[in-house]
Short mmCIF file of C-alpha atoms in Angstrom, two decimals:
data_model
loop_
_atom_site.label_atom_id
_atom_site.label_comp_id
_atom_site.label_asym_id
_atom_site.label_seq_id
_atom_site.Cartn_x
_atom_site.Cartn_y
_atom_site.Cartn_z
CA MET A 22 66.48 66.03 -70.34
CA VAL A 23 62.69 65.91 -71.01
CA ASP A 24 60.88 62.49 -71.98
CA LEU A 25 58.93 62.08 -74.86
CA THR A 26 55.88 60.80 -74.91
CA ARG A 27 56.42 57.46 -77.33
CA PHE A 28 53.63 56.20 -79.64
CA SER A 29 53.31 53.17 -81.60
CA ASN A 30 51.44 51.46 -84.98
CA THR A 31 48.83 49.15 -84.71
CA ILE A 32 49.12 46.25 -87.23
CA ASP A 33 47.23 43.13 -87.28
CA GLY A 34 45.76 44.47 -83.66
CA ALA A 35 48.59 44.77 -82.16
CA ALA A 36 51.09 47.22 -80.50
CA VAL A 37 54.26 47.90 -83.28
CA SER A 38 57.10 50.27 -82.02
CA GLY A 39 59.91 49.29 -84.57
CA THR A 40 63.31 49.78 -83.99
CA ALA A 41 63.67 52.87 -84.85
CA THR A 42 61.54 57.00 -84.41
CA PHE A 43 61.84 59.93 -85.28
CA GLU A 44 60.85 63.25 -83.08
CA SER A 45 57.50 65.17 -83.21
CA PHE A 46 57.95 68.96 -82.58
CA ASP A 47 54.96 70.69 -80.74
CA PRO A 48 54.57 73.76 -83.04
CA TYR A 49 54.15 76.22 -80.33
CA GLN A 50 57.02 75.20 -77.66
CA GLY A 51 59.73 74.49 -80.67
CA ALA A 52 60.94 71.43 -79.24
CA PRO A 53 60.53 67.56 -79.69
CA TRP A 54 57.49 65.72 -77.22
CA ALA A 55 56.42 62.80 -78.78
CA LEU A 56 58.80 59.62 -80.51
CA VAL A 57 57.15 58.02 -83.53
CA PRO A 58 57.52 54.80 -85.05
CA ARG A 59 59.96 54.71 -88.57
CA CYS A 60 58.63 52.12 -90.80
CA ASN A 61 59.98 50.71 -93.10
CA ALA A 62 59.18 48.80 -96.54
CA GLU A 63 58.90 45.77 -94.23
CA ASP A 64 56.50 47.49 -91.73
CA ALA A 65 54.55 48.52 -94.51
CA ASP A 66 54.34 45.03 -96.25
CA ARG A 67 53.65 43.51 -92.53
CA ALA A 68 50.57 45.74 -92.47
CA VAL A 69 49.13 45.26 -95.86
CA ALA A 70 49.45 41.76 -95.23
CA ALA A 71 47.34 41.91 -91.61
CA ALA A 72 44.80 44.34 -94.02
CA LYS A 73 44.70 41.14 -96.85
CA ARG A 74 44.06 38.64 -94.06
CA ALA A 75 41.50 40.56 -91.63
CA PHE A 76 38.95 41.22 -95.84
CA ARG A 77 39.41 37.34 -95.94
CA SER A 78 38.36 36.66 -92.14
CA PRO A 79 35.25 35.01 -91.55
CA GLU A 80 35.26 37.76 -88.35
CA TRP A 81 34.86 40.26 -91.04
CA ARG A 82 33.88 39.15 -94.49
CA ASN A 83 30.69 37.34 -92.57
CA LEU A 84 29.48 40.26 -91.06
CA THR A 85 26.51 41.13 -92.23
CA ALA A 86 25.68 44.67 -93.21
CA THR A 87 23.72 45.57 -90.44
CA ALA A 88 26.51 44.15 -88.42
CA ARG A 89 28.82 46.30 -89.37
CA GLY A 90 26.50 49.50 -89.45
CA LYS A 91 26.13 48.88 -85.53
CA LEU A 92 29.62 48.07 -85.63
CA LEU A 93 30.55 51.69 -86.41
CA LEU A 94 27.65 53.08 -83.72
CA ARG A 95 29.95 51.19 -81.07
CA LEU A 96 33.07 52.60 -82.30
CA ALA A 97 31.22 56.63 -82.71
CA ASP A 98 30.66 56.61 -79.04
CA VAL A 99 33.54 54.73 -78.43
CA ILE A 100 35.48 57.85 -80.45
CA ALA A 101 32.78 60.34 -78.09
CA ALA A 102 34.58 59.39 -74.84
CA ASN A 103 37.30 60.53 -76.29
CA ALA A 104 37.10 63.43 -77.71
CA GLU A 105 38.71 66.02 -75.33
CA ARG A 106 42.05 63.93 -75.44
CA LEU A 107 42.24 62.91 -79.10
CA ALA A 108 41.14 67.35 -79.67
CA ALA A 109 44.77 67.37 -77.36
CA LEU A 110 47.27 65.43 -78.95
CA GLU A 111 46.15 67.08 -82.71
CA THR A 112 46.80 70.25 -80.73
CA ARG A 113 49.59 69.34 -79.44
CA ASP A 114 51.38 67.95 -82.37
CA ASN A 115 49.78 69.97 -85.40
CA GLY A 116 49.64 73.29 -83.64
CA LYS A 117 46.43 74.34 -84.67
CA LEU A 118 44.01 76.35 -81.51
CA ILE A 119 42.35 73.60 -79.13
CA ALA A 120 38.87 75.53 -80.15
CA GLU A 121 38.69 74.30 -84.30
CA MET A 122 40.22 70.94 -82.85
CA GLY A 123 37.91 70.42 -80.25
CA ALA A 124 34.92 70.95 -82.59
CA GLN A 125 36.52 68.67 -85.26
CA VAL A 126 36.98 65.81 -82.96
CA ARG A 127 33.82 66.12 -81.51
CA TYR A 128 32.22 65.90 -84.84
CA VAL A 129 33.90 62.98 -85.77
CA PRO A 130 31.30 59.98 -84.47
CA GLU A 131 28.91 61.74 -86.34
CA TRP A 132 30.61 60.51 -89.71
CA PHE A 133 30.80 57.22 -88.29
CA ARG A 134 26.89 57.56 -87.49
CA TYR A 135 26.03 58.21 -90.76
CA PHE A 136 27.66 55.57 -92.66
CA GLY A 137 26.63 53.40 -89.46
CA GLY A 138 23.17 53.73 -90.87
CA LEU A 139 24.15 53.55 -94.72
CA ALA A 140 26.12 50.44 -94.38
CA ASP A 141 23.10 47.88 -95.03
CA LYS A 142 21.69 50.86 -97.52
CA ILE A 143 24.24 49.97 -100.19
CA GLU A 144 22.03 48.67 -103.03
CA GLY A 145 22.40 46.55 -106.03
CA ALA A 146 20.18 47.39 -109.47
CA VAL A 147 18.95 45.13 -111.98
CA LEU A 148 19.55 46.71 -115.79
CA PRO A 149 17.43 46.44 -118.75
CA ILE A 150 18.82 44.39 -121.55
CA ASP A 151 17.44 43.29 -125.25
CA LYS A 152 17.68 39.50 -124.61
CA PRO A 153 14.63 37.58 -123.74
CA GLY A 154 14.93 35.50 -120.71
CA MET A 155 18.21 36.94 -119.07
CA PHE A 156 18.65 39.43 -117.14
CA ALA A 157 21.33 41.77 -115.92
CA PHE A 158 21.69 42.66 -112.14
CA THR A 159 24.66 45.22 -110.50
CA GLN A 160 25.97 44.04 -106.69
CA ARG A 161 27.97 46.87 -105.52
CA GLU A 162 30.90 44.82 -103.89
CA PRO A 163 34.43 46.15 -101.37
CA ILE A 164 37.50 46.16 -103.13
CA GLY A 165 39.36 44.87 -100.67
CA VAL A 166 42.68 46.38 -98.72
CA VAL A 167 41.98 50.53 -98.72
CA ALA A 168 45.24 52.52 -98.14
CA ALA A 169 44.45 55.98 -96.50
CA ILE A 170 47.20 58.96 -96.51
CA VAL A 171 46.28 61.58 -94.19
CA PRO A 172 47.75 65.05 -93.94
CA TRP A 173 49.12 66.94 -91.07
CA ASN A 174 46.73 69.93 -90.62
CA SER A 175 43.50 68.08 -89.58
CA PRO A 176 43.87 64.88 -88.90
CA LEU A 177 40.97 62.76 -87.43
CA LEU A 178 38.10 64.47 -89.49
CA LEU A 179 39.80 64.32 -92.60
CA LEU A 180 41.35 60.64 -91.97
CA THR A 181 37.49 59.93 -91.22
CA TRP A 182 36.30 61.16 -94.24
CA LYS A 183 37.71 58.59 -96.01
CA LEU A 184 37.39 55.64 -92.91
CA ALA A 185 33.80 55.59 -92.51
CA PRO A 186 32.97 54.81 -95.76
CA LEU A 187 35.36 52.67 -96.44
CA LEU A 188 34.31 50.46 -93.80
CA ALA A 189 30.97 50.91 -94.03
CA ALA A 190 31.22 49.26 -97.43
CA GLY A 191 33.49 46.57 -95.47
CA ASN A 192 36.53 47.62 -97.44
CA THR A 193 39.62 47.04 -94.79
CA VAL A 194 42.82 49.75 -94.09
CA VAL A 195 46.27 50.78 -93.96
CA ILE A 196 46.50 53.96 -93.17
CA LYS A 197 49.24 56.72 -93.45
CA PRO A 198 49.97 59.85 -91.74
CA SER A 199 51.97 62.76 -91.85
CA GLU A 200 55.15 62.91 -90.01
CA HIS A 201 54.52 66.22 -89.22
CA ALA A 202 50.93 64.79 -87.24
CA SER A 203 51.41 60.95 -86.12
CA ALA A 204 49.73 61.31 -82.40
CA SER A 205 46.67 61.80 -82.85
CA THR A 206 46.07 59.04 -86.01
CA LEU A 207 47.83 56.51 -83.72
CA ALA A 208 46.10 57.35 -80.67
CA PHE A 209 42.71 57.06 -82.60
CA VAL A 210 43.41 53.67 -84.19
CA GLU A 211 43.95 52.45 -80.73
CA LEU A 212 40.44 53.09 -79.68
CA PHE A 213 38.59 50.51 -82.56
CA ALA A 214 39.95 46.92 -80.63
CA GLU A 215 38.06 48.53 -77.80
CA ALA A 216 34.87 49.30 -79.99
CA GLY A 217 34.85 45.38 -80.92
CA VAL A 218 36.21 45.95 -84.85
CA PRO A 219 38.59 42.79 -85.88
CA LYS A 220 42.40 42.76 -85.51
CA GLY A 221 43.67 43.82 -89.10
CA VAL A 222 41.05 45.89 -89.74
CA VAL A 223 42.61 49.34 -89.65
CA ASN A 224 46.79 49.22 -90.09
CA THR A 225 49.03 52.67 -88.99
CA VAL A 226 52.31 52.70 -91.04
CA THR A 227 54.45 55.59 -90.10
CA GLY A 228 57.02 57.59 -91.52
CA PHE A 229 58.56 59.87 -93.91
#
């Protein structure tokens, strides 16, 4: 009997294993290697509620844009320190070459650095109108909770393309990884607490 590696979701800053699991297969060996939580509607509702609370919480909402940017820079450093482990998980889970996955994951921190630098440069504008004594302006604000669905083939790179800009803008997120390759995303999101991202800002829900 082979011991399978167990992974957990992150909901509201806590590891959540759930009551049911499903097997993730190593495509190279053609055999299961990991157990991933099989979430239900209740789990999804819990993750959305956590993201809503986080969006309204002072720990996240009261961060200045500059502070949010610095947080993403810290996150980039944490990801860089764990890049080789994350790449190995991706290769084990989706069967792609370690050379490709390693290069992708090592580049992921650069996206967080780019959008970390952009966070305090999201500007509005004053608009010309034909009413004397009045002015109109635009103000760009976060929209709230974002659902991010991630495919199997390059999970962390494709997730980062969604995640870095939405966090820089002040949103919160619930991530649904592919059931064919969930492991690296679950390990990735565990790093956010280490970087100081407030609980509930980034949540995961796995399943079919």
